[in-house]
mmCIF file of C-alpha atoms in Angstrom:
data_model
loop_
_atom_site.group_PDB
_atom_site.id
_atom_site.type_symbol
_atom_site.label_atom_id
_atom_site.label_comp_id
_atom_site.label_asym_id
_atom_site.label_seq_id
_atom_site.Cartn_x
_atom_site.Cartn_y
_atom_site.Cartn_z
ATOM 1 C CA MET A 1 -16.654 23.142 -60.213
ATOM 2 C CA LYS A 2 -12.858 22.996 -60.286
ATOM 3 C CA GLY A 3 -10.054 24.143 -58.051
ATOM 4 C CA PHE A 4 -6.512 25.248 -58.782
ATOM 5 C CA ILE A 5 -3.804 23.412 -56.780
ATOM 6 C CA ARG A 6 -0.062 23.672 -57.542
ATOM 7 C CA GLY A 7 -0.648 24.931 -61.087
ATOM 8 C CA ARG A 8 -3.305 22.312 -61.974
ATOM 9 C CA TRP A 9 -7.065 22.413 -62.115
ATOM 10 C CA ILE A 10 -8.753 19.500 -60.289
ATOM 11 C CA ALA A 11 -12.361 18.523 -59.891
ATOM 12 C CA ALA A 12 -14.307 19.563 -56.789
ATOM 13 C CA PRO A 13 -14.879 15.935 -55.611
ATOM 14 C CA ALA A 14 -11.132 15.542 -55.189
ATOM 15 C CA LEU A 15 -11.086 18.604 -52.973
ATOM 16 C CA LEU A 16 -13.952 17.135 -50.955
ATOM 17 C CA VAL A 17 -12.086 13.832 -50.506
ATOM 18 C CA ALA A 18 -8.978 15.644 -49.348
ATOM 19 C CA GLY A 19 -11.015 17.665 -46.852
ATOM 20 C CA VAL A 20 -12.714 14.576 -45.444
ATOM 21 C CA ALA A 21 -9.357 12.797 -45.127
ATOM 22 C CA GLY A 22 -7.953 15.732 -43.182
ATOM 23 C CA LEU A 23 -10.969 15.728 -40.907
ATOM 24 C CA MET A 24 -10.553 11.992 -40.257
ATOM 25 C CA LEU A 25 -6.898 12.460 -39.359
ATOM 26 C CA ALA A 26 -7.847 15.213 -36.945
ATOM 27 C CA THR A 27 -10.542 13.159 -35.244
ATOM 28 C CA THR A 28 -8.419 10.004 -34.942
ATOM 29 C CA ALA A 29 -5.370 11.742 -33.528
ATOM 30 C CA SER A 30 -4.070 10.336 -30.272
ATOM 31 C CA PRO A 31 -5.941 11.718 -27.278
ATOM 32 C CA ALA A 32 -4.146 13.992 -24.852
ATOM 33 C CA SER A 33 -2.869 12.276 -21.731
ATOM 34 C CA VAL A 34 -2.082 13.355 -18.186
ATOM 35 C CA THR A 35 0.384 11.562 -15.920
ATOM 36 C CA ILE A 36 -0.595 11.535 -12.256
ATOM 37 C CA GLN A 37 2.205 10.608 -9.864
ATOM 38 C CA VAL A 38 1.353 9.266 -6.407
ATOM 39 C CA GLY A 39 4.518 9.466 -4.353
ATOM 40 C CA SER A 40 5.577 7.104 -1.586
ATOM 41 C CA LEU A 41 3.095 7.722 1.226
ATOM 42 C CA LEU A 42 3.242 7.155 4.971
ATOM 43 C CA ALA A 43 0.007 5.471 6.078
ATOM 44 C CA VAL A 44 -0.952 5.137 9.736
ATOM 45 C CA SER A 45 -4.240 4.989 11.656
ATOM 46 C CA GLY A 46 -6.379 5.403 8.548
ATOM 47 C CA SER A 47 -4.662 8.473 7.117
ATOM 48 C CA VAL A 48 -1.801 9.165 4.701
ATOM 49 C CA SER A 49 0.906 11.784 4.276
ATOM 50 C CA GLY A 50 2.877 12.515 1.116
ATOM 51 C CA SER A 51 2.309 14.084 -2.292
ATOM 52 C CA VAL A 52 0.307 13.564 -5.475
ATOM 53 C CA SER A 53 1.323 15.514 -8.595
ATOM 54 C CA GLY A 54 0.542 16.054 -12.279
ATOM 55 C CA PHE A 55 -2.389 18.461 -11.984
ATOM 56 C CA GLN A 56 -2.936 21.902 -13.456
ATOM 57 C CA PRO A 57 -1.515 24.746 -11.325
ATOM 58 C CA ASN A 58 -3.797 25.781 -8.449
ATOM 59 C CA ALA A 59 -6.380 23.156 -9.463
ATOM 60 C CA THR A 60 -8.896 21.716 -7.017
ATOM 61 C CA VAL A 61 -8.296 17.988 -6.520
ATOM 62 C CA THR A 62 -10.343 15.491 -4.503
ATOM 63 C CA VAL A 63 -8.740 12.543 -2.738
ATOM 64 C CA ASN A 64 -11.227 10.031 -1.312
ATOM 65 C CA GLY A 65 -13.883 12.720 -1.252
ATOM 66 C CA THR A 66 -11.833 15.450 0.447
ATOM 67 C CA SER A 67 -10.870 18.546 -1.564
ATOM 68 C CA TYR A 68 -7.303 19.840 -1.799
ATOM 69 C CA LEU A 69 -5.658 22.689 -3.730
ATOM 70 C CA ALA A 70 -2.670 21.969 -5.956
ATOM 71 C CA ASP A 71 0.226 24.415 -5.743
ATOM 72 C CA ALA A 72 1.711 26.386 -8.631
ATOM 73 C CA SER A 73 3.613 23.272 -9.736
ATOM 74 C CA GLY A 74 0.504 21.069 -9.774
ATOM 75 C CA VAL A 75 1.429 19.217 -6.574
ATOM 76 C CA VAL A 76 -1.067 18.282 -3.856
ATOM 77 C CA THR A 77 0.444 17.739 -0.404
ATOM 78 C CA LEU A 78 -1.365 15.277 1.861
ATOM 79 C CA SER A 79 -0.682 15.655 5.564
ATOM 80 C CA GLY A 80 -2.630 13.150 7.606
ATOM 81 C CA ALA A 81 -5.294 12.971 4.889
ATOM 82 C CA PRO A 82 -8.143 10.600 5.861
ATOM 83 C CA LEU A 83 -8.577 7.488 3.727
ATOM 84 C CA ALA A 84 -12.273 7.253 4.627
ATOM 85 C CA GLY A 85 -11.875 3.527 5.323
ATOM 86 C CA ALA A 86 -10.580 2.770 1.816
ATOM 87 C CA ALA A 87 -7.441 0.850 0.850
ATOM 88 C CA ALA A 88 -6.847 3.011 -2.243
ATOM 89 C CA LEU A 89 -6.779 6.641 -3.351
ATOM 90 C CA THR A 90 -9.678 7.768 -5.538
ATOM 91 C CA ILE A 91 -8.409 10.946 -7.183
ATOM 92 C CA GLY A 92 -10.710 13.407 -8.913
ATOM 93 C CA PHE A 93 -9.491 16.305 -11.057
ATOM 94 C CA VAL A 94 -10.358 18.454 -14.067
ATOM 95 C CA GLY A 95 -8.275 17.625 -17.129
ATOM 96 C CA THR A 96 -7.013 19.886 -19.892
ATOM 97 C CA ASP A 97 -10.186 18.950 -21.787
ATOM 98 C CA GLY A 98 -12.237 20.802 -19.177
ATOM 99 C CA LEU A 99 -13.978 17.613 -17.998
ATOM 100 C CA SER A 100 -13.863 15.917 -14.601
ATOM 101 C CA HIS A 101 -11.863 12.692 -14.382
ATOM 102 C CA SER A 102 -11.469 10.094 -11.649
ATOM 103 C CA VAL A 103 -8.698 7.523 -11.235
ATOM 104 C CA VAL A 104 -7.995 4.939 -8.546
ATOM 105 C CA ALA A 105 -4.525 4.174 -7.167
ATOM 106 C CA ASP A 106 -4.233 0.919 -5.204
ATOM 107 C CA LEU A 107 -1.865 1.213 -2.254
ATOM 108 C CA LYS A 108 0.903 -1.401 -2.047
ATOM 109 C CA ASP A 109 3.621 -1.985 0.490
ATOM 110 C CA ALA A 110 6.888 -0.385 -0.612
ATOM 111 C CA THR A 111 8.953 -3.351 0.584
ATOM 112 C CA THR A 112 6.950 -6.442 -0.356
ATOM 113 C CA GLY A 113 4.753 -5.097 -3.149
ATOM 114 C CA ALA A 114 1.730 -6.703 -1.464
ATOM 115 C CA THR A 115 -1.556 -4.807 -1.800
ATOM 116 C CA LEU A 116 -2.435 -3.212 1.543
ATOM 117 C CA THR A 117 -5.854 -3.890 3.035
ATOM 118 C CA ALA A 118 -8.124 -1.448 4.848
ATOM 119 C CA SER A 119 -7.213 -3.110 8.175
ATOM 120 C CA ASP A 120 -3.486 -2.693 7.414
ATOM 121 C CA LEU A 121 -3.966 1.016 6.894
ATOM 122 C CA LEU A 122 -6.321 1.460 9.830
ATOM 123 C CA ASP A 123 -4.008 0.140 12.548
ATOM 124 C CA GLY A 124 -1.396 2.172 14.379
ATOM 125 C CA VAL A 125 1.533 0.437 12.689
ATOM 126 C CA PRO A 126 3.061 2.740 10.035
ATOM 127 C CA ASP A 127 3.099 1.451 6.454
ATOM 128 C CA VAL A 128 5.154 2.980 3.629
ATOM 129 C CA THR A 129 3.497 2.641 0.219
ATOM 130 C CA ALA A 130 5.121 2.178 -3.177
ATOM 131 C CA PRO A 131 4.955 5.078 -5.687
ATOM 132 C CA VAL A 132 2.275 4.770 -8.374
ATOM 133 C CA THR A 133 2.098 6.293 -11.882
ATOM 134 C CA LEU A 134 -1.317 6.770 -13.525
ATOM 135 C CA ASP A 135 -1.448 7.654 -17.243
ATOM 136 C CA VAL A 136 -4.869 9.139 -17.963
ATOM 137 C CA ASP A 137 -6.167 9.556 -21.552
ATOM 138 C CA VAL A 138 -8.218 12.681 -21.015
ATOM 139 C CA GLY A 139 -9.252 12.889 -24.669
ATOM 140 C CA ALA A 140 -10.616 9.353 -24.875
ATOM 141 C CA ALA A 141 -13.091 9.603 -22.051
ATOM 142 C CA THR A 142 -16.817 9.151 -22.468
ATOM 143 C CA THR A 143 -18.884 11.913 -20.928
ATOM 144 C CA SER A 144 -21.483 10.774 -18.432
ATOM 145 C CA THR A 145 -24.797 12.447 -17.628
ATOM 146 C CA SER A 146 -23.166 14.267 -14.728
ATOM 147 C CA GLY A 147 -20.536 15.816 -16.976
ATOM 148 C CA SER A 148 -17.751 13.703 -15.483
ATOM 149 C CA THR A 149 -15.792 11.116 -17.434
ATOM 150 C CA THR A 150 -14.737 7.515 -17.322
ATOM 151 C CA THR A 151 -11.047 7.275 -18.109
ATOM 152 C CA THR A 152 -8.678 4.538 -19.170
ATOM 153 C CA THR A 153 -5.453 4.435 -17.191
ATOM 154 C CA THR A 154 -2.183 2.568 -17.285
ATOM 155 C CA THR A 155 -0.799 1.960 -13.814
ATOM 156 C CA SER A 156 2.706 1.118 -12.734
ATOM 157 C CA GLY A 157 4.240 1.055 -9.314
ATOM 158 C CA GLY A 158 7.278 0.128 -7.288
ATOM 159 C CA GLY A 159 7.568 -2.590 -4.692
ATOM 160 C CA GLY A 160 8.292 -6.300 -4.636
ATOM 161 C CA ASN A 161 8.882 -8.357 -7.723
ATOM 162 C CA GLY A 162 5.683 -10.359 -8.072
ATOM 163 C CA GLY A 163 3.946 -9.256 -4.863
ATOM 164 C CA ALA A 164 2.153 -11.529 -2.490
ATOM 165 C CA GLY A 165 -1.022 -11.164 -4.494
ATOM 166 C CA GLY A 166 0.591 -11.837 -7.871
ATOM 167 C CA ASN A 167 2.140 -14.712 -9.769
ATOM 168 C CA GLY A 168 5.771 -13.749 -9.303
ATOM 169 C CA GLY A 169 7.811 -16.506 -7.763
ATOM 170 C CA ALA A 170 5.038 -19.130 -7.720
ATOM 171 C CA GLY A 171 6.533 -22.477 -8.693
ATOM 172 C CA MET A 172 10.029 -20.982 -8.906
ATOM 173 C CA LEU A 173 11.033 -21.355 -5.267
ATOM 174 C CA ALA A 174 11.137 -24.655 -3.431
ATOM 175 C CA GLY A 175 7.918 -25.281 -1.518
ATOM 176 C CA ALA A 176 5.981 -22.388 -3.095
ATOM 177 C CA ARG A 177 2.218 -22.834 -2.715
ATOM 178 C CA ARG A 178 -0.704 -20.778 -3.965
ATOM 179 C CA LEU A 179 -3.098 -19.699 -1.184
ATOM 180 C CA PRO A 180 -6.888 -19.447 -1.714
ATOM 181 C CA ASP A 181 -6.681 -15.641 -2.065
ATOM 182 C CA GLY A 182 -4.126 -15.947 -4.883
ATOM 183 C CA SER A 183 -1.088 -14.964 -2.801
ATOM 184 C CA VAL A 184 1.992 -17.190 -2.543
ATOM 185 C CA SER A 185 3.351 -18.973 0.530
ATOM 186 C CA ILE A 186 6.929 -20.226 0.770
ATOM 187 C CA PRO A 187 8.859 -21.919 3.595
ATOM 188 C CA ALA A 188 11.351 -19.796 5.507
ATOM 189 C CA SER A 189 14.129 -22.031 4.197
ATOM 190 C CA SER A 190 13.436 -20.742 0.662
ATOM 191 C CA VAL A 191 14.157 -17.124 1.615
ATOM 192 C CA ALA A 192 17.739 -16.423 0.526
ATOM 193 C CA MET A 193 19.820 -13.265 0.305
ATOM 194 C CA PRO A 194 19.472 -10.644 -1.042
ATOM 195 C CA TYR A 195 15.833 -11.193 0.012
ATOM 196 C CA ARG A 196 14.936 -11.014 3.688
ATOM 197 C CA LEU A 197 12.067 -11.708 6.042
ATOM 198 C CA VAL A 198 9.610 -8.894 6.783
ATOM 199 C CA ILE A 199 7.259 -8.455 9.764
ATOM 200 C CA LYS A 200 4.464 -7.209 7.567
ATOM 201 C CA GLN A 201 1.337 -6.950 9.716
ATOM 202 C CA VAL A 202 0.820 -6.423 13.452
ATOM 203 C CA ILE A 203 -2.586 -6.720 15.123
ATOM 204 C CA PHE A 204 -3.257 -6.108 18.832
ATOM 205 C CA THR A 205 -6.635 -7.189 20.258
ATOM 206 C CA PRO A 206 -7.743 -5.113 22.068
ATOM 207 C CA ARG A 207 -5.794 -2.177 20.684
ATOM 208 C CA THR A 208 -5.505 -0.421 24.068
ATOM 209 C CA VAL A 209 -4.470 -1.694 27.515
ATOM 210 C CA ARG A 210 -6.630 -0.194 30.276
ATOM 211 C CA ALA A 211 -5.947 -2.525 33.214
ATOM 212 C CA HIS A 212 -3.260 -4.661 34.818
ATOM 213 C CA HIS A 213 -3.386 -8.381 33.984
ATOM 214 C CA GLN A 214 -5.488 -7.566 30.916
ATOM 215 C CA ARG A 215 -5.424 -10.305 28.303
ATOM 216 C CA VAL A 216 -4.052 -9.210 24.910
ATOM 217 C CA SER A 217 -3.831 -11.182 21.671
ATOM 218 C CA VAL A 218 -0.892 -10.266 19.420
ATOM 219 C CA ARG A 219 -0.758 -11.435 15.791
ATOM 220 C CA TYR A 220 2.116 -10.959 13.366
ATOM 221 C CA ARG A 221 2.215 -11.787 9.672
ATOM 222 C CA ILE A 222 5.577 -12.670 8.172
ATOM 223 C CA GLY A 223 6.491 -12.090 4.535
ATOM 224 C CA ASP A 224 9.654 -11.564 2.541
ATOM 225 C CA THR A 225 10.992 -8.719 0.430
ATOM 226 C CA HIS A 226 10.103 -10.660 -2.725
ATOM 227 C CA GLY A 227 6.394 -10.356 -1.921
ATOM 228 C CA HIS A 228 5.604 -13.852 -0.577
ATOM 229 C CA TRP A 229 4.073 -14.875 2.730
ATOM 230 C CA VAL A 230 6.481 -17.007 4.752
ATOM 231 C CA ARG A 231 5.604 -20.097 6.780
ATOM 232 C CA ASN A 232 7.722 -21.844 9.402
ATOM 233 C CA ALA A 233 9.598 -18.661 10.323
ATOM 234 C CA THR A 234 10.618 -18.417 13.988
ATOM 235 C CA VAL A 235 8.998 -15.393 15.653
ATOM 236 C CA TRP A 236 9.850 -14.091 19.122
ATOM 237 C CA MET A 237 8.799 -10.979 21.040
ATOM 238 C CA ARG A 238 9.620 -9.108 24.257
ATOM 239 C CA THR A 239 8.796 -5.711 25.718
ATOM 240 C CA LEU A 240 11.236 -2.839 26.239
ATOM 241 C CA PRO A 241 11.737 -2.608 29.174
ATOM 242 C CA LEU A 242 10.930 -6.153 30.293
ATOM 243 C CA HIS A 243 7.763 -7.383 32.011
ATOM 244 C CA ARG A 244 5.354 -4.847 30.526
ATOM 245 C CA LEU A 245 3.711 -7.919 28.978
ATOM 246 C CA SER A 246 4.070 -11.534 30.096
ATOM 247 C CA SER A 247 6.974 -13.381 28.470
ATOM 248 C CA VAL A 248 6.385 -15.861 25.656
ATOM 249 C CA LYS A 249 8.261 -18.621 23.882
ATOM 250 C CA ALA A 250 9.132 -18.386 20.198
ATOM 251 C CA LYS A 251 6.581 -19.744 17.712
ATOM 252 C CA ARG A 252 6.528 -20.680 14.018
ATOM 253 C CA SER A 253 4.424 -18.873 11.417
ATOM 254 C CA ASP A 254 1.625 -20.833 9.718
ATOM 255 C CA MET A 255 0.944 -21.443 6.017
ATOM 256 C CA ALA A 256 -0.327 -17.876 5.486
ATOM 257 C CA GLY A 257 2.531 -16.333 7.466
ATOM 258 C CA TRP A 258 0.524 -15.680 10.652
ATOM 259 C CA VAL A 259 1.673 -16.338 14.213
ATOM 260 C CA SER A 260 -0.287 -15.496 17.386
ATOM 261 C CA PHE A 261 0.664 -14.872 21.023
ATOM 262 C CA ALA A 262 -1.575 -14.567 24.090
ATOM 263 C CA VAL A 263 -0.115 -12.278 26.778
ATOM 264 C CA ARG A 264 -1.233 -10.248 29.787
ATOM 265 C CA SER A 265 -0.266 -6.737 30.820
ATOM 266 C CA GLY A 266 2.057 -6.546 33.829
ATOM 267 C CA MET A 267 1.764 -4.597 37.073
ATOM 268 C CA SER A 268 4.626 -2.329 35.947
ATOM 269 C CA VAL A 269 2.490 -0.810 33.179
ATOM 270 C CA LYS A 270 1.543 2.784 33.988
ATOM 271 C CA LEU A 271 -2.114 3.244 33.128
ATOM 272 C CA GLN A 272 -2.020 6.753 31.740
ATOM 273 C CA LYS A 273 -3.614 8.393 28.737
ATOM 274 C CA GLY A 274 -1.263 8.413 25.741
ATOM 275 C CA GLY A 275 1.000 5.732 27.200
ATOM 276 C CA ARG A 276 2.722 3.032 25.121
ATOM 277 C CA ILE A 277 4.113 -0.459 25.616
ATOM 278 C CA ASN A 278 7.049 -0.918 23.250
ATOM 279 C CA VAL A 279 7.411 -4.427 21.843
ATOM 280 C CA PHE A 280 10.509 -5.793 20.100
ATOM 281 C CA VAL A 281 9.709 -8.502 17.512
ATOM 282 C CA ARG A 282 12.172 -10.727 15.684
ATOM 283 C CA ALA A 283 11.639 -13.186 12.813
ATOM 284 C CA SER A 284 14.304 -15.591 11.607
ATOM 285 C CA THR A 285 14.771 -18.802 9.654
ATOM 286 C CA PRO A 286 15.215 -21.898 11.846
ATOM 287 C CA GLY A 287 18.824 -23.012 11.921
ATOM 288 C CA GLU A 288 20.162 -19.663 10.676
ATOM 289 C CA PRO A 289 21.691 -16.796 12.719
ATOM 290 C CA ILE A 290 19.088 -14.634 14.442
ATOM 291 C CA ILE A 291 21.153 -11.526 13.674
ATOM 292 C CA GLY A 292 21.968 -10.588 10.088
ATOM 293 C CA GLY A 293 21.320 -12.675 7.010
ATOM 294 C CA THR A 294 17.629 -13.014 6.173
ATOM 295 C CA SER A 295 16.417 -12.317 9.733
ATOM 296 C CA THR A 296 14.469 -9.187 10.554
ATOM 297 C CA ARG A 297 13.346 -7.225 13.575
ATOM 298 C CA ARG A 298 10.803 -4.525 14.259
ATOM 299 C CA LEU A 299 9.785 -2.262 17.134
ATOM 300 C CA VAL A 300 6.020 -1.833 17.519
ATOM 301 C CA SER A 301 3.888 -0.339 20.273
ATOM 302 C CA LEU A 302 0.616 -1.034 22.055
ATOM 303 C CA ARG A 303 -1.515 1.852 23.323
ATOM 304 C CA VAL A 304 -2.079 2.368 27.052
ATOM 305 C CA SER A 305 -4.783 4.509 28.618
ATOM 306 C CA THR A 306 -6.511 5.047 31.927
ATOM 307 C CA HIS A 307 -9.030 2.723 33.528
ATOM 308 C CA PRO A 308 -12.388 2.504 31.715
#
């Protein structure tokens, strides 16, 4: 059997080869991809607010097991969305291939680039996360028995340059040391402008004052805007107004950036539901000005309620 192409007769096997080649090109074409954008989120008390985009218009999207409806532009708005105890967003959606896909976006601090933990996100201290971009190859997924897919993603995000959990800066700054968890510790003296100190974590134990003279442990973790933990930083705190908590002397942060204070609630604290004790915290480098430069300050609050 022969075929006529461009004025010439050719044998049927040639036609078959051409057809197979075309089929191979079609099947090896690059898979379609979807870009999911996780915007900068506000995380506090185990929930997040912000937006996630890149979905089909009016699509149903799940975030950590809770269903949301995308708007006509493919944007899902999260307003106090529960994290379900997780330190990441697990996002489920139906791709243009008609299959279900799931991607995970780790949440990192927008300032330091350090990966946030579940305890960071669970406390009452607000955290702002760095934006994340997830490129999902929806055509390259392997269908599972449930009809969902396993996808390959490329993730990029904002934040510090070489966050506390990464390699950036290790061995480059004087006194840099690798901690057992892989993060990097540097002395406060190695923090130089334009980088600054950051009061990264705040932990009150217990989290609520319910009596006068109640003992409270306060822990702060000091980092810098380059993503390192900072040791030997001078940390000082006081309440606004004074005497809501007992006064303390300044302390230095340890190798992992932690510093702890033991205080007691004062008689001037009003034990009422929904009350707050405002605490001013300052971190600075010994020998440098406590205002400006690499120093930092933060206003945090401790819950107050009625007697047990």
